[in-house]
Amino acid sequence: MNIKTLEYFIKLAETLNFTKAANECFIVQTAMSRQISSLEEELGVILFKRDTRSVELTDVGKEFYWHALKMVADHAHALERINLVSQNHASSLRIGIGPYEQALLQPILKRFVSENPNTLILIEQYNYERLARYFQEGHYDMMVCINHCADRVRDSETKVVYNGPWGIICSTDNPLHRKEEIADSDLKDQTLINMSEYNINEYKADMTKRFATSKFIYVNSISGKLLLVGSNLGVAWIPEFISNQLPPDIKYFRMKSQVSRYFVCAYQPDRLTNPALEQLIQLM
């Protein structure tokens, strides 16, 4: 078994199409078939159900998929560690974050870097759906995210890093900005601007019930939220820890009734062999 064969297996498991998987791996279809058959023979199991019309993962194949992702990620991590040592870096950390977490992580990371100047920090930012998938595939030592994102990941441990209030933001051109505080009933008939990675139907049902509104706009970044709110196209939820970074034409209100959303750092226990990761978790 080699890494390249595992990569072929992963690609076929994700596409369920020999031709497409072969094209994306830049090999011919017959070579892809040989690699998969060789892997099945080596493991002594059937990974795919296949006939002339379809390809499906077997139950064993579904289980092996997660192990294959980890083996490929561990291989990449080992190569990275070797390169770091050759470049005189003591250690490295790969961290994934979602749309909000930059403001949450920055003061913690600033302290960590001051104490660990030879640790290489690599940061990637994605929406929560992609972030959870990449973390599950082993791309990161840690991800900092909203709780529902971490709930999607198997075999990870979490530590709460923020469990504070959320609030509503609106433009200073919106009549709501004159209020001292906002209740749920004040948002009736307001357009709610929301991140698109949530379950949209579930979100709409919840918000319609709570605020008696049926108008929604979906964006994929906090910048998109601020742009539309600042243009007075609607109101939006944000965690309070980013309220001090708002432009002057946007006002923040802490809601009378709170939402149960919080932020965590998530990590795989087997990555705790990296002392830099363990130290950063302690600072969270």
Short mmCIF file of N, CA and C in Angstrom, two decimals, residues 99-232:
data_model
loop_
_atom_site.label_atom_id
_atom_site.label_comp_id
_atom_site.label_asym_id
_atom_site.label_seq_id
_atom_site.Cartn_x
_atom_site.Cartn_y
_atom_site.Cartn_z
N PRO A 99 -15.62 32.15 9.48
CA PRO A 99 -15.78 33.56 9.11
C PRO A 99 -15.52 34.56 10.24
N TYR A 100 -15.84 34.18 11.49
CA TYR A 100 -15.78 35.13 12.60
C TYR A 100 -14.49 35.06 13.42
N GLU A 101 -13.78 33.96 13.37
CA GLU A 101 -12.85 33.61 14.43
C GLU A 101 -11.52 34.37 14.42
N GLN A 102 -11.25 35.13 13.39
CA GLN A 102 -10.02 35.91 13.36
C GLN A 102 -9.90 36.81 14.58
N ALA A 103 -10.98 37.53 14.89
CA ALA A 103 -10.97 38.45 16.04
C ALA A 103 -10.83 37.70 17.35
N LEU A 104 -11.37 36.48 17.41
CA LEU A 104 -11.31 35.68 18.62
C LEU A 104 -9.91 35.11 18.84
N LEU A 105 -9.27 34.70 17.76
CA LEU A 105 -7.98 34.02 17.84
C LEU A 105 -6.80 34.97 17.96
N GLN A 106 -6.92 36.17 17.42
CA GLN A 106 -5.75 37.06 17.31
C GLN A 106 -5.05 37.34 18.63
N PRO A 107 -5.74 37.75 19.71
CA PRO A 107 -5.02 38.02 20.96
C PRO A 107 -4.37 36.77 21.56
N ILE A 108 -5.01 35.61 21.38
CA ILE A 108 -4.44 34.36 21.88
C ILE A 108 -3.19 34.01 21.08
N LEU A 109 -3.28 34.15 19.77
CA LEU A 109 -2.15 33.81 18.91
C LEU A 109 -0.98 34.77 19.11
N LYS A 110 -1.29 36.03 19.38
CA LYS A 110 -0.24 37.01 19.63
C LYS A 110 0.60 36.62 20.85
N ARG A 111 -0.07 36.18 21.90
CA ARG A 111 0.64 35.73 23.09
C ARG A 111 1.45 34.46 22.81
N PHE A 112 0.83 33.54 22.07
CA PHE A 112 1.52 32.28 21.76
C PHE A 112 2.79 32.54 20.96
N VAL A 113 2.70 33.40 19.95
CA VAL A 113 3.86 33.67 19.09
C VAL A 113 4.98 34.35 19.88
N SER A 114 4.61 35.22 20.83
CA SER A 114 5.64 35.87 21.63
C SER A 114 6.41 34.87 22.48
N GLU A 115 5.75 33.78 22.86
CA GLU A 115 6.40 32.75 23.68
C GLU A 115 7.04 31.65 22.83
N ASN A 116 6.66 31.58 21.54
CA ASN A 116 7.16 30.52 20.66
C ASN A 116 7.56 31.12 19.31
N PRO A 117 8.59 31.95 19.28
CA PRO A 117 8.93 32.66 18.04
C PRO A 117 9.39 31.76 16.91
N ASN A 118 9.81 30.53 17.21
CA ASN A 118 10.30 29.63 16.16
C ASN A 118 9.24 28.65 15.66
N THR A 119 7.99 28.87 16.07
CA THR A 119 6.90 28.02 15.58
C THR A 119 6.27 28.67 14.34
N LEU A 120 6.19 27.91 13.28
CA LEU A 120 5.58 28.39 12.05
C LEU A 120 4.07 28.22 12.15
N ILE A 121 3.32 29.31 11.96
CA ILE A 121 1.86 29.29 12.03
C ILE A 121 1.28 29.42 10.63
N LEU A 122 0.42 28.48 10.26
CA LEU A 122 -0.25 28.51 8.96
C LEU A 122 -1.76 28.57 9.21
N ILE A 123 -2.42 29.57 8.62
CA ILE A 123 -3.85 29.80 8.85
C ILE A 123 -4.60 29.71 7.53
N GLU A 124 -5.73 29.01 7.55
CA GLU A 124 -6.64 28.99 6.40
C GLU A 124 -8.05 29.29 6.89
N GLN A 125 -8.80 30.06 6.11
CA GLN A 125 -10.15 30.46 6.49
C GLN A 125 -11.15 30.00 5.44
N TYR A 126 -12.21 29.32 5.90
CA TYR A 126 -13.24 28.81 4.99
C TYR A 126 -14.61 28.94 5.65
N ASN A 127 -15.66 28.71 4.87
CA ASN A 127 -16.97 28.59 5.49
C ASN A 127 -17.00 27.30 6.31
N TYR A 128 -17.98 27.18 7.18
CA TYR A 128 -17.95 26.10 8.16
C TYR A 128 -18.08 24.71 7.53
N GLU A 129 -18.83 24.60 6.46
CA GLU A 129 -18.99 23.30 5.83
C GLU A 129 -17.66 22.78 5.29
N ARG A 130 -16.95 23.63 4.57
CA ARG A 130 -15.66 23.22 4.02
C ARG A 130 -14.62 23.06 5.13
N LEU A 131 -14.67 23.94 6.12
CA LEU A 131 -13.71 23.87 7.23
C LEU A 131 -13.81 22.53 7.95
N ALA A 132 -15.03 22.09 8.24
CA ALA A 132 -15.22 20.81 8.92
C ALA A 132 -14.69 19.65 8.08
N ARG A 133 -14.93 19.71 6.78
CA ARG A 133 -14.46 18.63 5.89
C ARG A 133 -12.94 18.58 5.85
N TYR A 134 -12.31 19.74 5.71
CA TYR A 134 -10.84 19.77 5.65
C TYR A 134 -10.22 19.33 6.97
N PHE A 135 -10.85 19.71 8.08
CA PHE A 135 -10.33 19.27 9.38
C PHE A 135 -10.45 17.76 9.52
N GLN A 136 -11.59 17.21 9.11
CA GLN A 136 -11.79 15.76 9.17
C GLN A 136 -10.77 15.03 8.31
N GLU A 137 -10.39 15.64 7.20
CA GLU A 137 -9.41 15.02 6.31
C GLU A 137 -7.98 15.16 6.81
N GLY A 138 -7.78 15.89 7.92
CA GLY A 138 -6.46 15.98 8.51
C GLY A 138 -5.61 17.14 8.05
N HIS A 139 -6.23 18.15 7.43
CA HIS A 139 -5.46 19.29 6.94
C HIS A 139 -4.94 20.17 8.08
N TYR A 140 -5.61 20.14 9.24
CA TYR A 140 -5.27 21.07 10.31
C TYR A 140 -4.96 20.34 11.61
N ASP A 141 -4.09 20.97 12.41
CA ASP A 141 -3.87 20.50 13.77
C ASP A 141 -5.04 20.92 14.67
N MET A 142 -5.63 22.06 14.34
CA MET A 142 -6.72 22.61 15.14
C MET A 142 -7.63 23.43 14.25
N MET A 143 -8.91 23.47 14.59
CA MET A 143 -9.78 24.47 13.97
C MET A 143 -10.51 25.22 15.08
N VAL A 144 -10.73 26.49 14.85
CA VAL A 144 -11.49 27.33 15.77
C VAL A 144 -12.77 27.70 15.03
N CYS A 145 -13.91 27.35 15.63
CA CYS A 145 -15.16 27.43 14.86
C CYS A 145 -16.36 27.51 15.79
N ILE A 146 -17.52 27.73 15.20
CA ILE A 146 -18.77 27.69 15.94
C ILE A 146 -19.10 26.24 16.29
N ASN A 147 -19.86 26.04 17.35
CA ASN A 147 -20.04 24.69 17.88
C ASN A 147 -20.66 23.72 16.88
N HIS A 148 -21.60 24.17 16.05
CA HIS A 148 -22.26 23.23 15.14
C HIS A 148 -21.29 22.72 14.08
N CYS A 149 -20.22 23.48 13.80
CA CYS A 149 -19.21 23.02 12.85
C CYS A 149 -18.41 21.86 13.44
N ALA A 150 -17.99 22.00 14.69
CA ALA A 150 -17.23 20.93 15.35
C ALA A 150 -18.07 19.67 15.53
N ASP A 151 -19.38 19.83 15.67
CA ASP A 151 -20.26 18.67 15.84
C ASP A 151 -20.26 17.76 14.62
N ARG A 152 -19.84 18.28 13.47
CA ARG A 152 -19.84 17.48 12.24
C ARG A 152 -18.62 16.56 12.13
N VAL A 153 -17.66 16.71 13.02
CA VAL A 153 -16.38 16.01 12.88
C VAL A 153 -16.32 14.80 13.81
N ARG A 154 -15.86 13.68 13.29
CA ARG A 154 -15.73 12.47 14.08
C ARG A 154 -14.45 12.48 14.90
N ASP A 155 -14.52 11.90 16.10
CA ASP A 155 -13.34 11.57 16.91
C ASP A 155 -12.49 12.78 17.28
N SER A 156 -13.10 13.95 17.42
CA SER A 156 -12.34 15.12 17.83
C SER A 156 -12.73 15.52 19.25
N GLU A 157 -11.85 16.27 19.89
CA GLU A 157 -12.15 16.83 21.20
C GLU A 157 -12.24 18.34 21.06
N THR A 158 -13.00 18.97 21.95
CA THR A 158 -13.21 20.41 21.84
C THR A 158 -13.02 21.10 23.18
N LYS A 159 -12.73 22.38 23.10
CA LYS A 159 -12.63 23.23 24.28
C LYS A 159 -13.34 24.54 23.95
N VAL A 160 -14.26 24.95 24.80
CA VAL A 160 -15.01 26.19 24.57
C VAL A 160 -14.07 27.38 24.74
N VAL A 161 -14.06 28.27 23.75
CA VAL A 161 -13.21 29.46 23.83
C VAL A 161 -14.04 30.74 23.90
N TYR A 162 -15.33 30.66 23.57
CA TYR A 162 -16.21 31.82 23.72
C TYR A 162 -17.64 31.35 23.88
N ASN A 163 -18.26 31.75 24.97
CA ASN A 163 -19.66 31.41 25.20
C ASN A 163 -20.41 32.66 25.64
N GLY A 164 -20.07 33.77 24.99
CA GLY A 164 -20.66 35.06 25.33
C GLY A 164 -21.85 35.40 24.47
N PRO A 165 -22.33 36.61 24.61
CA PRO A 165 -23.56 37.01 23.91
C PRO A 165 -23.37 37.24 22.41
N TRP A 166 -24.47 37.12 21.71
CA TRP A 166 -24.60 37.54 20.32
C TRP A 166 -25.55 38.72 20.28
N GLY A 167 -25.51 39.46 19.19
CA GLY A 167 -26.42 40.58 19.06
C GLY A 167 -26.78 40.85 17.62
N ILE A 168 -27.56 41.88 17.43
CA ILE A 168 -28.03 42.29 16.11
C ILE A 168 -27.29 43.57 15.70
N ILE A 169 -26.92 43.64 14.42
CA ILE A 169 -26.35 44.88 13.88
C ILE A 169 -27.30 45.44 12.83
N CYS A 170 -27.36 46.76 12.78
CA CYS A 170 -28.17 47.43 11.77
C CYS A 170 -27.47 48.71 11.34
N SER A 171 -27.88 49.23 10.21
CA SER A 171 -27.33 50.48 9.71
C SER A 171 -27.86 51.65 10.54
N THR A 172 -27.08 52.73 10.61
CA THR A 172 -27.56 53.94 11.28
C THR A 172 -28.66 54.62 10.47
N ASP A 173 -28.92 54.13 9.25
CA ASP A 173 -30.06 54.61 8.47
C ASP A 173 -31.33 53.81 8.76
N ASN A 174 -31.19 52.73 9.51
CA ASN A 174 -32.34 51.91 9.88
C ASN A 174 -32.98 52.52 11.13
N PRO A 175 -34.30 52.70 11.16
CA PRO A 175 -34.95 53.28 12.35
C PRO A 175 -34.65 52.52 13.65
N LEU A 176 -34.27 51.25 13.55
CA LEU A 176 -33.95 50.49 14.76
C LEU A 176 -32.78 51.09 15.53
N HIS A 177 -31.90 51.83 14.85
CA HIS A 177 -30.68 52.29 15.51
C HIS A 177 -30.97 53.30 16.62
N ARG A 178 -32.18 53.86 16.63
CA ARG A 178 -32.53 54.84 17.67
C ARG A 178 -32.92 54.17 18.98
N LYS A 179 -33.15 52.87 18.95
CA LYS A 179 -33.57 52.16 20.16
C LYS A 179 -32.38 51.96 21.11
N GLU A 180 -32.68 51.82 22.39
CA GLU A 180 -31.66 51.52 23.38
C GLU A 180 -31.32 50.03 23.38
N GLU A 181 -32.32 49.20 23.18
CA GLU A 181 -32.12 47.76 23.07
C GLU A 181 -33.19 47.19 22.16
N ILE A 182 -32.95 45.97 21.67
CA ILE A 182 -33.85 45.37 20.69
C ILE A 182 -34.42 44.07 21.24
N ALA A 183 -35.72 43.91 21.10
CA ALA A 183 -36.40 42.67 21.46
C ALA A 183 -36.71 41.89 20.18
N ASP A 184 -37.07 40.62 20.34
CA ASP A 184 -37.40 39.80 19.18
C ASP A 184 -38.49 40.45 18.33
N SER A 185 -39.48 41.03 18.99
CA SER A 185 -40.61 41.61 18.26
C SER A 185 -40.20 42.80 17.39
N ASP A 186 -39.08 43.45 17.72
CA ASP A 186 -38.62 44.59 16.93
C ASP A 186 -38.13 44.18 15.54
N LEU A 187 -37.82 42.89 15.38
CA LEU A 187 -37.27 42.43 14.10
C LEU A 187 -38.35 41.96 13.14
N LYS A 188 -39.61 42.10 13.53
CA LYS A 188 -40.69 41.73 12.64
C LYS A 188 -40.59 42.53 11.34
N ASP A 189 -40.65 41.82 10.24
CA ASP A 189 -40.61 42.41 8.89
C ASP A 189 -39.23 42.93 8.49
N GLN A 190 -38.21 42.74 9.35
CA GLN A 190 -36.85 43.09 8.94
C GLN A 190 -36.29 41.98 8.04
N THR A 191 -35.41 42.34 7.12
CA THR A 191 -34.70 41.35 6.32
C THR A 191 -33.49 40.87 7.10
N LEU A 192 -33.36 39.54 7.29
CA LEU A 192 -32.25 38.97 8.04
C LEU A 192 -31.16 38.50 7.07
N ILE A 193 -29.95 38.96 7.31
CA ILE A 193 -28.81 38.59 6.47
C ILE A 193 -28.05 37.48 7.19
N ASN A 194 -27.87 36.36 6.53
CA ASN A 194 -27.35 35.18 7.21
C ASN A 194 -26.29 34.49 6.38
N MET A 195 -25.39 33.77 7.07
CA MET A 195 -24.38 32.97 6.40
C MET A 195 -25.05 31.80 5.67
N SER A 196 -24.60 31.52 4.46
CA SER A 196 -25.27 30.54 3.61
C SER A 196 -24.95 29.10 3.97
N GLU A 197 -23.93 28.86 4.85
CA GLU A 197 -23.60 27.46 5.11
C GLU A 197 -24.53 26.80 6.12
N TYR A 198 -25.40 27.55 6.75
CA TYR A 198 -26.38 26.93 7.63
C TYR A 198 -27.40 26.16 6.80
N ASN A 199 -28.12 25.25 7.47
CA ASN A 199 -29.25 24.59 6.82
C ASN A 199 -30.32 25.66 6.58
N ILE A 200 -30.48 26.08 5.33
CA ILE A 200 -31.29 27.25 5.03
C ILE A 200 -32.75 27.04 5.41
N ASN A 201 -33.32 25.89 5.08
CA ASN A 201 -34.74 25.67 5.39
C ASN A 201 -34.98 25.66 6.89
N GLU A 202 -34.07 25.00 7.63
CA GLU A 202 -34.21 24.95 9.09
C GLU A 202 -34.06 26.34 9.68
N TYR A 203 -33.11 27.10 9.16
CA TYR A 203 -32.88 28.46 9.66
C TYR A 203 -34.10 29.35 9.40
N LYS A 204 -34.63 29.27 8.19
CA LYS A 204 -35.78 30.11 7.85
C LYS A 204 -36.97 29.79 8.74
N ALA A 205 -37.20 28.51 9.01
CA ALA A 205 -38.32 28.12 9.85
C ALA A 205 -38.14 28.67 11.27
N ASP A 206 -36.91 28.57 11.79
CA ASP A 206 -36.63 29.04 13.14
C ASP A 206 -36.78 30.55 13.24
N MET A 207 -36.19 31.27 12.29
CA MET A 207 -36.24 32.73 12.33
C MET A 207 -37.65 33.26 12.06
N THR A 208 -38.38 32.60 11.17
CA THR A 208 -39.76 33.03 10.89
C THR A 208 -40.62 32.88 12.13
N LYS A 209 -40.42 31.78 12.85
CA LYS A 209 -41.19 31.55 14.07
C LYS A 209 -40.82 32.54 15.16
N ARG A 210 -39.53 32.84 15.28
CA ARG A 210 -39.07 33.70 16.37
C ARG A 210 -39.35 35.17 16.11
N PHE A 211 -39.14 35.62 14.87
CA PHE A 211 -39.22 37.05 14.59
C PHE A 211 -40.37 37.44 13.67
N ALA A 212 -41.17 36.49 13.24
CA ALA A 212 -42.29 36.77 12.33
C ALA A 212 -41.81 37.46 11.06
N THR A 213 -40.68 36.99 10.54
CA THR A 213 -40.16 37.54 9.29
C THR A 213 -40.03 36.42 8.28
N SER A 214 -40.09 36.77 7.02
CA SER A 214 -39.91 35.77 5.96
C SER A 214 -38.96 36.28 4.89
N LYS A 215 -38.21 37.34 5.21
CA LYS A 215 -37.29 37.94 4.24
C LYS A 215 -35.85 37.64 4.65
N PHE A 216 -35.10 37.01 3.73
CA PHE A 216 -33.74 36.59 4.04
C PHE A 216 -32.82 36.90 2.87
N ILE A 217 -31.58 37.23 3.20
CA ILE A 217 -30.51 37.35 2.21
C ILE A 217 -29.36 36.50 2.73
N TYR A 218 -28.73 35.72 1.84
CA TYR A 218 -27.65 34.83 2.26
C TYR A 218 -26.32 35.29 1.68
N VAL A 219 -25.30 35.29 2.53
CA VAL A 219 -23.94 35.67 2.14
C VAL A 219 -23.00 34.57 2.60
N ASN A 220 -21.73 34.64 2.19
CA ASN A 220 -20.78 33.60 2.59
C ASN A 220 -19.59 34.14 3.38
N SER A 221 -19.71 35.38 3.90
CA SER A 221 -18.60 35.94 4.67
C SER A 221 -19.12 37.03 5.59
N ILE A 222 -18.33 37.33 6.63
CA ILE A 222 -18.68 38.44 7.51
C ILE A 222 -18.59 39.76 6.76
N SER A 223 -17.67 39.85 5.80
CA SER A 223 -17.57 41.07 4.99
C SER A 223 -18.86 41.30 4.22
N GLY A 224 -19.45 40.21 3.72
CA GLY A 224 -20.72 40.32 3.01
C GLY A 224 -21.83 40.81 3.92
N LYS A 225 -21.84 40.29 5.15
CA LYS A 225 -22.83 40.76 6.12
C LYS A 225 -22.70 42.26 6.35
N LEU A 226 -21.47 42.72 6.62
CA LEU A 226 -21.26 44.13 6.93
C LEU A 226 -21.58 45.02 5.74
N LEU A 227 -21.26 44.54 4.54
CA LEU A 227 -21.55 45.32 3.34
C LEU A 227 -23.05 45.54 3.19
N LEU A 228 -23.84 44.47 3.35
CA LEU A 228 -25.28 44.60 3.15
C LEU A 228 -25.95 45.35 4.30
N VAL A 229 -25.49 45.10 5.52
CA VAL A 229 -26.05 45.84 6.66
C VAL A 229 -25.72 47.32 6.53
N GLY A 230 -24.47 47.64 6.19
CA GLY A 230 -24.08 49.03 6.03
C GLY A 230 -24.83 49.73 4.92
N SER A 231 -25.29 48.96 3.93
CA SER A 231 -26.09 49.51 2.83
C SER A 231 -27.57 49.57 3.18
N ASN A 232 -27.90 49.23 4.42
CA ASN A 232 -29.28 49.26 4.93
C ASN A 232 -30.20 48.31 4.16
#
